[in-house]
Amino acid sequence: MRRSRRRPLLAVATAALTAAALGLTQLGGVQSAYAATLFSDDFTDGDTAGWSKSGGTWSVVADDSPALHQAKADTDNARLFAGTSTWTDYTVQARVKALTLPADGAVALLARASGSTTYYRLALLPGNQVRLEAVRSGAATTLGTLSRTVATGAWYTLRIEAAGSTVRGWVDGVPVGSGTGSIATGRIGVQTRHATARYDDVTVTSGATTPTTPPTGTPPPTTTPTATPTTTPPASPTPTPTGTPPAGDTVVVAKDGSGAYTSVQAAVDAVPAGNTTGRTIVIRPGTYRELVTIPADKPHVTLVGSTGDARDVVITYDNASGTPKPDGGTYGTSGSASVTIDGSDFTARHLTFANSFDEAAHDYSAEQAVAVLTRADRLVFDNVRFLGNQDTLYHNSANSSAIGRAYFRDCYVEGDVDFIFGRGTGVFDRCEIRSLDRGSSSNNGYVTAPSTMIGNPYGLLFVGCTLTTDSAAAQSVHLGRPWHPSGDVNAIGQVVFRDSVLGAHVKDSPWTDMSGFSWRDARFFEYRNSGPGATVTADRPQLTDAQAPTYTAQQYLAGSDGWNPIH
């Protein structure tokens, strides 16, 4: 497998690195049960080793970084293939740039290529079109088409996901379409037709969606939890498109003025109130120092980083709870948020949200500094980074009687004190949760501080995640403590860490009290974790095998509408 230049935010990759650093011999169920990298190539080796050619003139050239180049324009089928013919369910992604694109041209990414003329194809086309097709023996059937700008000389991230008989396609995180087909296995590929193009950062990932075997070496549960859900969500609902409505307007934000807007908030402001269709805001690379609010009357908004690398687009501000307001007083915790999401059915992909407040430079008594505050329902965060220190991610809901659900996939969250907190229902799927060192040998903070309302059976679920640290001492970080806002006795926090890898920084007694409220009265559980921080003790309630099926990602997110954003 070729090496990748860009660090993917996939929990499996992070878990593997963490395990190596910690001297683990295996990752148990996490490694085998979650997405694994089958193939990647960033062409830094300077050649096309690992690829098989079918037409065209292919080479590796310099384009800021090395990239695959197809230079022959007078051929109707220039193709390269990689991988094996037995690959079944997988996702292939690549950065793609058309150099020339005539009226009959195409620049494409291929999946499940079972021969040189049978595959699924996602293509950039002239006339500002992107099309997903099933091609059999050279005959193409359209599965979906998206109208959007396709400019020569510009990079686009194409992604195809094939699962069972279903295939889906995206460009820069925006859905192109989906459909069903009978092409069951095959390699990945790249293709041009009467066009010249470049490709980079080709990645193929595959894996099951839920663990099937417990990690080896995890001691059996010693404590049976007493708290169980009070309601039973519908079982295994069909995935719904709630978080991704039909494609509507797509606009571009660019700091250099090359897009329709130079700030993210200006693009959000342009979304009409009462919006009912998908509004996608594609953000080009840069650091956007601004406050961003998605209002409650503007649902169905999607923010997408244009490159596919979450590090390339950063939205940040530096208010803290104790920061003085121009009109008097201070901002408070909620007011410190760099990004506030009040509009439901919101999606963010391939970008970074940060609060860059410098604790060392300010002598404030209240240093909570929120990167993102959510107060809405049906939110999706895919390959998103959340950066901060205390109170990084405030996952809440519109009010104490409302449910606010969010799905975090392949994300990275860092902080020190209570850096994932609130009463929202959230699933963290294959994420890296990183505790920052506060310089203490015994207490470097708390990962969670849930305030789940007593009537809500589901708070925070961490599944297939990896808990890491920059340099915090061993046995110095708590998994969580129960937050009772204003002493609210009905806020009974609920957290489950399951099938995850816990670093040595996690305490053997990982739960602790908060503001006079005992952690033992909260709903804190673990199940089948592994790693040096996963030692089961009397202070670590474990789910039984019979209880575990009630605490899955779909059970947390289904609600009363059967919402299923899991992919």
Coordinates of C-alpha atoms in Angstrom, one line a residue:
M1 CA 0.0 0.0 0.0
R2 CA 1.3 3.4 -0.9
R3 CA 1.8 6.0 1.8
S4 CA -0.6 8.9 2.2
R5 CA 0.7 12.5 2.6
R6 CA -2.4 13.8 4.4
R7 CA -3.3 12.6 7.8
P8 CA -6.8 11.1 7.5
L9 CA -9.2 11.7 10.4
L10 CA -10.2 8.0 10.6
A11 CA -10.3 6.6 14.1
V12 CA -8.8 3.3 12.9
A13 CA -5.7 4.9 11.5
T14 CA -5.3 6.9 14.7
A15 CA -6.0 3.8 16.8
A16 CA -3.3 1.9 15.0
L17 CA -0.8 4.7 15.6
T18 CA -1.8 5.0 19.2
A19 CA -1.5 1.3 19.8
A20 CA 2.0 1.3 18.4
A21 CA 3.0 4.2 20.6
L22 CA 1.5 2.6 23.6
G23 CA 3.1 -0.8 22.9
L24 CA -0.3 -2.5 22.4
T25 CA -0.2 -5.9 20.6
Q26 CA -3.7 -5.4 19.2
L27 CA -6.7 -3.1 19.1
G28 CA -9.3 -5.8 19.7
G29 CA -12.6 -5.4 18.0
V30 CA -12.0 -1.8 17.0
Q31 CA -9.3 -2.6 14.4
S32 CA -11.3 -5.4 12.7
A33 CA -14.8 -3.9 13.0
Y34 CA -14.3 -0.4 11.7
A35 CA -13.2 1.2 8.5
A36 CA -9.7 0.3 7.4
T37 CA -7.6 1.8 4.7
L38 CA -7.3 -0.7 1.8
F39 CA -5.2 1.5 -0.4
S40 CA -3.8 5.0 -0.6
D41 CA -1.5 6.9 -3.0
D42 CA -0.4 10.5 -2.9
F43 CA 2.2 9.8 -5.6
T44 CA 5.1 11.1 -3.5
D45 CA 7.1 8.1 -4.7
G46 CA 7.1 9.7 -8.1
D47 CA 5.7 6.7 -10.1
T48 CA 2.5 4.7 -10.9
A49 CA 3.6 1.5 -9.2
G50 CA 0.5 -0.4 -8.0
W51 CA -1.6 0.8 -10.9
S52 CA -2.4 -1.0 -14.2
K53 CA -2.8 1.0 -17.4
S54 CA -5.5 0.9 -20.1
G55 CA -4.8 3.7 -22.6
G56 CA -3.6 7.2 -22.2
T57 CA -0.2 8.7 -21.2
W58 CA 0.3 8.7 -17.5
S59 CA 3.1 10.1 -15.3
V60 CA 3.6 11.8 -12.0
V61 CA 4.3 15.5 -12.1
A62 CA 4.8 18.4 -9.6
D63 CA 1.6 20.4 -8.8
D64 CA 2.4 22.0 -5.5
S65 CA 2.8 18.4 -4.5
P66 CA 3.3 15.3 -6.7
A67 CA 0.2 14.4 -8.6
L68 CA -0.9 11.8 -11.2
H69 CA -1.0 13.4 -14.7
Q70 CA -2.9 12.1 -17.8
A71 CA -1.5 14.1 -20.8
K72 CA -3.1 12.4 -23.9
A73 CA -6.2 14.4 -25.0
D74 CA -7.0 12.5 -28.2
T75 CA -8.1 9.3 -26.7
D76 CA -11.7 8.4 -25.6
N77 CA -10.6 6.1 -22.8
A78 CA -7.5 6.6 -20.7
R79 CA -7.7 4.6 -17.6
L80 CA -5.6 3.4 -14.6
F81 CA -6.8 0.7 -12.2
A82 CA -5.7 -0.3 -8.7
G83 CA -6.7 -2.7 -6.0
T84 CA -8.1 -6.2 -6.3
S85 CA -11.1 -7.6 -8.2
T86 CA -12.5 -9.1 -5.0
W87 CA -13.1 -5.8 -3.2
T88 CA -16.8 -5.4 -2.4
D89 CA -18.1 -2.7 0.0
Y90 CA -15.7 0.3 0.1
T91 CA -15.4 4.0 -0.3
V92 CA -12.9 5.5 -2.8
Q93 CA -12.0 9.2 -2.7
A94 CA -9.6 11.3 -4.8
R95 CA -8.8 14.9 -5.5
V96 CA -9.4 15.5 -9.2
K97 CA -8.5 18.4 -11.5
A98 CA -9.5 18.7 -15.2
L99 CA -6.8 20.6 -17.2
T100 CA -8.8 20.4 -20.5
L101 CA -12.4 19.5 -20.8
P102 CA -13.9 19.8 -24.3
A103 CA -17.6 19.4 -25.1
D104 CA -17.3 15.6 -25.4
G105 CA -14.8 15.3 -22.5
A106 CA -15.0 13.7 -19.0
V107 CA -12.7 13.3 -16.0
A108 CA -13.8 10.6 -13.7
L109 CA -13.2 8.4 -10.6
L110 CA -14.2 4.7 -10.8
A111 CA -15.4 2.1 -8.3
R112 CA -16.1 -1.7 -8.5
A113 CA -14.4 -2.0 -11.9
S114 CA -14.9 -5.6 -12.8
G115 CA -13.4 -5.1 -16.2
S116 CA -12.1 -2.3 -18.4
T117 CA -15.7 -1.4 -19.5
T118 CA -17.8 -2.2 -16.4
Y119 CA -17.8 0.0 -13.3
Y120 CA -19.4 2.8 -11.4
R121 CA -18.3 6.2 -12.5
L122 CA -18.4 9.7 -11.0
A123 CA -17.4 12.2 -13.6
L124 CA -16.8 15.9 -14.0
L125 CA -18.4 17.0 -17.3
P126 CA -18.5 20.1 -19.4
G127 CA -21.5 22.4 -19.0
N128 CA -21.0 22.5 -15.2
Q129 CA -22.3 19.0 -14.6
V130 CA -21.2 16.1 -12.3
R131 CA -22.7 12.7 -13.0
L132 CA -22.9 9.4 -11.2
E133 CA -23.3 6.4 -13.6
A134 CA -23.4 2.7 -13.7
V135 CA -21.4 1.5 -16.8
R136 CA -21.8 -2.1 -18.1
S137 CA -19.9 -3.2 -21.2
G138 CA -19.5 0.5 -22.1
A139 CA -23.2 1.4 -21.8
A140 CA -23.9 4.0 -19.2
T141 CA -27.0 4.4 -17.0
T142 CA -27.3 7.7 -15.1
L143 CA -27.9 7.3 -11.3
G144 CA -27.6 11.0 -10.4
T145 CA -26.6 14.4 -11.8
L146 CA -25.7 17.6 -10.0
S147 CA -25.5 21.0 -11.6
R148 CA -22.5 22.9 -10.3
T149 CA -19.4 24.8 -11.5
V150 CA -16.8 22.6 -13.1
A151 CA -13.8 24.8 -13.9
T152 CA -10.6 23.6 -15.5
G153 CA -7.5 24.1 -13.3
A154 CA -9.5 23.7 -10.1
W155 CA -9.3 20.8 -7.7
Y156 CA -12.5 18.9 -6.7
T157 CA -12.8 16.0 -4.2
L158 CA -14.8 13.1 -5.7
R159 CA -16.0 10.2 -3.6
I160 CA -17.9 7.1 -4.4
E161 CA -19.4 4.8 -1.7
A162 CA -20.4 1.3 -2.7
A163 CA -22.3 -0.7 -0.1
G164 CA -24.3 -3.8 -1.1
S165 CA -26.3 -3.0 -4.2
T166 CA -26.3 0.8 -3.4
V167 CA -23.8 3.3 -4.8
R168 CA -23.6 6.9 -3.8
G169 CA -21.5 9.8 -5.1
W170 CA -20.3 13.2 -3.8
V171 CA -18.3 16.1 -5.1
D172 CA -16.7 18.3 -2.4
G173 CA -19.0 16.7 0.1
V174 CA -22.2 17.6 -1.9
P175 CA -24.4 14.6 -2.8
V176 CA -24.5 14.0 -6.6
G177 CA -26.9 11.1 -6.4
S178 CA -27.4 7.4 -5.5
G179 CA -28.9 4.3 -7.0
T180 CA -28.7 0.5 -7.1
G181 CA -26.9 -1.8 -9.5
S182 CA -25.6 -5.3 -9.9
I183 CA -21.9 -4.6 -10.1
A184 CA -20.8 -6.4 -6.9
T185 CA -17.0 -6.4 -6.8
G186 CA -14.1 -4.7 -8.4
R187 CA -11.1 -2.4 -8.4
I188 CA -10.9 1.4 -8.2
G189 CA -9.8 3.5 -11.1
V190 CA -9.4 6.9 -12.7
Q191 CA -10.4 7.8 -16.2
T192 CA -10.4 10.6 -18.8
R193 CA -12.3 10.9 -22.1
H194 CA -10.9 13.4 -24.6
A195 CA -9.5 15.4 -21.7
T196 CA -6.3 15.9 -19.7
A197 CA -6.3 15.8 -15.9
R198 CA -4.5 15.3 -12.7
Y199 CA -5.3 13.2 -9.6
D200 CA -4.0 13.2 -6.1
D201 CA -4.7 11.7 -2.6
V202 CA -6.5 8.6 -3.7
T203 CA -7.8 6.6 -0.7
V204 CA -9.9 3.5 -0.4
T205 CA -11.4 2.5 2.9
S206 CA -13.5 -0.4 4.0
G207 CA -14.9 -2.0 7.1
A208 CA -18.0 -3.1 9.0
T209 CA -20.2 -0.6 10.8
T210 CA -20.4 -2.3 14.2
P211 CA -18.0 -4.4 16.2
T212 CA -18.6 -8.1 16.1
T213 CA -16.1 -9.5 18.7
P214 CA -15.0 -8.1 22.0
P215 CA -11.3 -7.0 22.3
T216 CA -9.0 -9.8 23.5
G217 CA -7.8 -9.3 27.0
T218 CA -10.7 -7.1 28.2
P219 CA -11.8 -8.4 31.6
P220 CA -15.5 -9.5 32.0
P221 CA -17.9 -6.9 33.3
T222 CA -17.9 -6.6 37.1
T223 CA -20.7 -4.2 37.6
T224 CA -24.2 -4.3 36.2
P225 CA -25.7 -0.9 35.4
T226 CA -29.1 -0.2 36.9
A227 CA -30.2 2.6 34.6
T228 CA -31.9 1.5 31.4
P229 CA -33.7 3.5 28.7
T230 CA -37.3 4.5 29.4
T231 CA -38.3 4.3 25.8
T232 CA -37.7 1.9 23.0
P233 CA -36.8 3.5 19.6
P234 CA -37.8 1.8 16.4
A235 CA -35.5 -1.0 15.4
S236 CA -33.2 -0.7 12.4
P237 CA -35.1 2.0 10.5
T238 CA -34.3 2.6 6.9
P239 CA -31.8 5.4 6.4
T240 CA -33.5 8.7 5.8
P241 CA -32.2 11.8 3.9
T242 CA -33.3 14.2 6.7
G243 CA -29.8 15.7 7.1
T244 CA -29.2 15.9 3.4
P245 CA -32.3 17.4 1.6
P246 CA -32.6 17.7 -2.2
A247 CA -29.8 19.7 -3.6
G248 CA -30.5 23.4 -3.8
D249 CA -28.1 26.4 -4.3
T250 CA -24.4 25.9 -4.0
V251 CA -22.2 29.0 -3.3
V252 CA -18.5 29.4 -2.8
V253 CA -16.7 31.3 0.0
A254 CA -13.1 32.4 -0.6
K255 CA -11.0 34.8 1.3
D256 CA -9.3 35.9 -1.9
G257 CA -12.5 37.1 -3.5
S258 CA -12.7 34.3 -6.0
G259 CA -16.0 33.1 -4.7
A260 CA -19.4 34.6 -4.2
Y261 CA -18.6 35.7 -0.6
T262 CA -15.5 36.4 1.4
S263 CA -16.9 35.3 4.8
V264 CA -18.9 32.3 5.9
Q265 CA -21.5 34.4 7.8
A266 CA -22.2 36.4 4.6
A267 CA -23.1 33.2 2.8
V268 CA -25.3 32.0 5.6
D269 CA -27.0 35.4 5.7
A270 CA -27.9 34.9 2.0
V271 CA -29.9 31.7 2.8
P272 CA -33.6 32.7 2.8
A273 CA -35.5 32.4 6.1
G274 CA -37.8 29.4 6.1
N275 CA -35.5 27.5 3.7
T276 CA -36.7 24.0 2.8
T277 CA -34.1 22.8 0.3
G278 CA -30.4 22.0 0.7
R279 CA -28.1 25.1 0.7
T280 CA -24.5 24.1 0.3
I281 CA -21.7 26.6 1.2
V282 CA -18.3 25.4 -0.2
I283 CA -15.4 27.1 1.6
R284 CA -12.0 27.4 0.0
P285 CA -8.8 27.1 2.0
G286 CA -8.0 29.7 4.6
T287 CA -8.5 30.8 8.2
Y288 CA -11.8 32.6 8.7
R289 CA -11.6 34.7 11.8
E290 CA -15.3 35.4 12.4
L291 CA -18.3 34.5 14.5
V292 CA -20.8 32.3 12.6
T293 CA -24.4 31.6 13.5
I294 CA -26.8 29.3 11.7
P295 CA -30.2 30.7 12.7
A296 CA -33.1 28.5 13.7
D297 CA -35.2 29.7 10.6
K298 CA -32.4 28.5 8.2
P299 CA -32.4 24.7 8.3
H300 CA -30.8 22.4 5.7
V301 CA -27.5 24.3 5.5
T302 CA -24.3 22.4 4.7
L303 CA -20.7 23.8 5.2
V304 CA -18.1 21.9 3.2
G305 CA -14.3 22.4 3.0
S306 CA -13.4 22.4 -0.6
T307 CA -10.2 20.3 -0.4
G308 CA -11.5 17.3 1.6
D309 CA -8.7 18.0 4.2
A310 CA -10.3 19.3 7.4
R311 CA -7.1 21.2 8.2
D312 CA -7.3 23.5 5.2
V313 CA -10.4 25.4 6.3
V314 CA -10.5 26.9 9.8
I315 CA -13.3 28.9 11.3
T316 CA -12.2 30.5 14.5
Y317 CA -12.7 33.2 17.1
D318 CA -11.3 33.9 20.5
N319 CA -14.0 34.9 23.0
A320 CA -14.1 33.3 26.4
S321 CA -16.8 33.2 29.0
G322 CA -15.0 36.0 30.9
T323 CA -14.2 38.2 27.9
P324 CA -15.7 41.7 28.4
K325 CA -18.5 42.6 26.0
P326 CA -18.4 46.1 24.3
D327 CA -21.7 47.0 25.9
G328 CA -20.8 45.8 29.3
G329 CA -20.8 42.4 31.1
T330 CA -19.1 39.3 29.8
Y331 CA -20.1 36.8 27.1
G332 CA -20.7 33.8 29.3
T333 CA -20.2 30.2 28.2
S334 CA -22.8 30.1 25.4
G335 CA -21.9 33.6 24.2
S336 CA -18.2 32.6 23.8
A337 CA -19.0 30.2 20.9
S338 CA -17.1 30.7 17.7
V339 CA -19.9 28.9 15.8
T340 CA -23.5 28.6 17.0
I341 CA -25.9 26.2 15.2
D342 CA -29.6 26.8 15.8
G343 CA -30.8 25.5 12.4
S344 CA -31.8 21.9 12.3
D345 CA -30.7 19.4 9.5
F346 CA -27.3 21.1 9.4
T347 CA -24.2 19.3 8.0
A348 CA -20.5 20.1 8.2
R349 CA -17.7 18.3 6.3
H350 CA -14.0 18.6 5.9
L351 CA -13.3 21.6 8.0
T352 CA -12.1 22.9 11.4
F353 CA -14.1 24.8 14.1
A354 CA -11.9 26.4 16.7
N355 CA -11.9 28.7 19.7
S356 CA -8.4 30.3 19.8
F357 CA -8.7 32.0 23.2
D358 CA -5.3 32.1 24.8
E359 CA -5.7 31.2 28.5
A360 CA -2.1 32.2 29.3
A361 CA -2.5 35.7 28.0
H362 CA -5.7 36.6 29.9
D363 CA -6.3 36.6 33.6
Y364 CA -10.1 35.8 33.5
S365 CA -11.9 33.9 36.3
A366 CA -14.1 32.3 33.6
E367 CA -12.0 30.7 30.9
Q368 CA -14.6 28.5 29.2
A369 CA -14.2 29.0 25.5
V370 CA -16.6 27.2 23.2
A371 CA -15.7 26.3 19.6
V372 CA -19.1 25.1 18.6
L373 CA -22.5 25.4 20.4
T374 CA -25.3 23.2 19.0
R375 CA -29.0 23.9 19.8
A376 CA -30.7 22.1 17.0
D377 CA -31.7 18.6 15.9
R378 CA -30.5 16.2 13.2
L379 CA -26.9 17.5 12.8
V380 CA -24.1 15.7 11.0
F381 CA -20.4 16.4 11.3
D382 CA -18.2 14.3 9.0
N383 CA -14.4 14.7 9.1
V384 CA -14.6 17.8 11.2
R385 CA -12.0 19.0 13.8
F386 CA -13.1 20.8 17.0
L387 CA -10.2 22.7 18.7
G388 CA -10.2 24.4 22.1
N389 CA -9.3 23.9 25.7
Q390 CA -12.1 24.1 28.3
D391 CA -15.6 23.5 27.0
T392 CA -14.6 23.0 23.3
L393 CA -17.9 21.3 22.1
Y394 CA -21.1 22.4 23.7
H395 CA -23.7 19.9 22.4
N396 CA -27.0 21.1 23.7
S397 CA -30.7 21.3 22.5
A398 CA -33.1 24.2 21.9
N399 CA -34.6 23.9 25.4
S400 CA -34.7 21.4 28.3
S401 CA -37.7 19.6 26.8
A402 CA -36.3 19.3 23.3
I403 CA -34.0 16.6 21.9
G404 CA -31.0 17.7 19.9
R405 CA -29.4 14.8 18.0
A406 CA -26.0 14.9 16.3
Y407 CA -23.8 12.4 14.5
F408 CA -20.0 12.9 14.6
R409 CA -18.2 10.6 12.2
D410 CA -14.4 10.5 11.7
C411 CA -14.0 13.7 13.8
Y412 CA -11.3 15.0 16.0
V413 CA -12.1 16.7 19.3
E414 CA -9.5 18.2 21.6
G415 CA -9.6 20.0 24.9
D416 CA -8.9 19.6 28.6
V417 CA -11.8 20.5 31.0
D418 CA -15.3 19.2 30.2
F419 CA -14.5 19.6 26.5
I420 CA -17.6 17.6 25.3
F421 CA -20.6 18.7 27.4
G422 CA -24.3 19.5 27.4
R423 CA -27.7 17.8 27.3
G424 CA -27.7 16.9 23.6
T425 CA -27.8 13.4 22.3
G426 CA -24.6 12.7 20.3
V427 CA -22.9 9.7 18.7
F428 CA -19.2 9.9 18.2
D429 CA -18.4 7.3 15.6
R430 CA -14.7 6.4 14.9
C431 CA -13.4 9.7 16.3
E432 CA -10.2 10.7 18.0
I433 CA -10.8 12.3 21.4
R434 CA -7.6 14.1 22.5
S435 CA -7.0 15.3 26.0
L436 CA -4.5 18.2 26.2
D437 CA -1.9 18.3 29.0
R438 CA -2.6 20.9 31.7
G439 CA 0.8 20.3 33.4
S440 CA -0.5 18.2 36.3
S441 CA 0.7 14.8 37.3
S442 CA -2.7 13.8 38.7
N443 CA -5.5 15.8 37.1
N444 CA -5.4 16.9 33.5
G445 CA -9.2 17.3 33.1
Y446 CA -12.4 15.7 32.1
V447 CA -13.5 14.5 28.7
T448 CA -17.3 14.8 29.2
A449 CA -19.7 16.7 31.4
P450 CA -23.2 15.6 30.3
S451 CA -26.4 17.2 31.5
T452 CA -28.8 14.8 29.8
M453 CA -32.4 15.3 31.0
I454 CA -33.8 12.5 33.1
G455 CA -36.6 11.8 30.5
N456 CA -34.0 11.2 27.7
P457 CA -32.5 7.8 27.8
Y458 CA -29.7 8.7 25.5
G459 CA -26.9 11.3 26.0
L460 CA -23.3 10.8 24.6
L461 CA -22.1 7.6 22.9
F462 CA -18.5 7.0 21.9
V463 CA -18.2 3.9 19.7
G464 CA -15.0 2.8 17.9
C465 CA -13.2 5.9 19.1
T466 CA -9.6 6.4 20.2
L467 CA -8.8 8.4 23.3
T468 CA -5.4 10.0 23.0
T469 CA -3.3 12.8 24.6
D470 CA -0.6 15.1 23.6
S471 CA 1.5 14.5 26.7
A472 CA -0.8 14.2 29.7
A473 CA 0.5 12.0 32.5
A474 CA -0.7 8.5 33.0
Q475 CA -3.7 8.1 35.2
S476 CA -4.5 11.9 35.0
V477 CA -7.7 12.3 32.9
H478 CA -11.3 11.5 33.8
L479 CA -13.8 10.2 31.3
G480 CA -16.5 12.5 32.8
R481 CA -18.4 14.0 35.6
P482 CA -22.1 14.9 35.9
W483 CA -23.1 18.5 35.2
H484 CA -26.3 19.8 36.8
P485 CA -26.7 23.3 35.3
S486 CA -27.9 25.7 38.1
G487 CA -28.3 22.6 40.3
D488 CA -31.0 21.1 38.2
V489 CA -31.8 17.7 39.8
N490 CA -33.4 16.5 36.6
A491 CA -30.1 16.7 34.7
I492 CA -28.9 13.1 35.0
G493 CA -26.0 12.7 32.7
Q494 CA -25.8 9.7 30.4
V495 CA -22.5 8.5 28.7
V496 CA -21.3 5.3 27.2
F497 CA -17.8 4.5 26.0
R498 CA -17.8 1.3 24.0
D499 CA -15.6 -0.7 21.7
S500 CA -13.0 2.1 22.0
V501 CA -9.2 2.3 22.7
L502 CA -8.4 4.2 25.8
G503 CA -4.9 5.6 26.3
A504 CA -2.8 5.3 29.5
H505 CA -3.8 8.9 30.5
V506 CA -7.3 7.6 31.5
K507 CA -7.7 7.0 35.2
D508 CA -8.6 3.6 36.6
S509 CA -11.4 5.3 38.4
P510 CA -12.5 7.5 35.4
W511 CA -15.7 9.0 36.7
T512 CA -15.8 11.8 39.4
D513 CA -18.3 14.0 41.2
M514 CA -19.2 17.6 40.3
S515 CA -20.6 20.4 42.3
G516 CA -21.8 18.1 45.1
F517 CA -23.5 15.7 42.7
S518 CA -22.2 12.1 42.8
W519 CA -21.2 10.4 39.6
R520 CA -22.8 7.2 40.9
D521 CA -26.2 8.8 40.4
A522 CA -25.5 9.5 36.8
R523 CA -25.8 7.0 33.9
F524 CA -22.1 6.3 33.1
F525 CA -21.2 3.0 31.5
E526 CA -18.5 1.2 29.4
Y527 CA -18.4 -1.8 27.2
R528 CA -15.6 -3.8 25.6
N529 CA -13.0 -1.1 25.6
S530 CA -9.4 -1.9 25.2
G531 CA -6.0 -0.2 25.7
P532 CA -4.0 0.6 28.9
G533 CA -6.7 3.0 30.1
A534 CA -9.5 0.4 30.0
T535 CA -8.7 -1.6 33.1
V536 CA -12.1 -2.7 34.6
T537 CA -12.4 -1.8 38.3
A538 CA -15.2 -1.6 40.8
D539 CA -15.5 2.1 39.8
R540 CA -16.3 1.3 36.2
P541 CA -19.8 0.1 35.5
Q542 CA -19.9 -2.2 32.5
L543 CA -22.9 -3.0 30.3
T544 CA -23.8 -6.6 30.0
D545 CA -23.9 -8.4 26.6
A546 CA -27.7 -8.4 26.9
Q547 CA -27.8 -4.6 27.5
A548 CA -25.3 -3.6 24.9
P549 CA -27.7 -3.8 21.9
T550 CA -29.8 -1.0 23.5
Y551 CA -26.8 1.3 23.4
T552 CA -25.9 1.5 19.7
A553 CA -25.5 4.5 17.4
Q554 CA -28.9 3.9 15.7
Q555 CA -30.7 3.5 19.0
Y556 CA -29.3 6.9 20.1
L557 CA -30.2 8.7 17.0
A558 CA -33.5 7.1 15.8
G559 CA -35.8 9.3 17.9
S560 CA -39.5 9.3 16.9
D561 CA -38.8 10.0 13.3
G562 CA -36.4 7.1 12.5
W563 CA -33.5 9.4 11.6
N564 CA -30.5 7.4 10.4
P565 CA -27.5 9.4 9.2
I566 CA -25.0 6.5 9.9
H567 CA -22.7 5.6 7.0

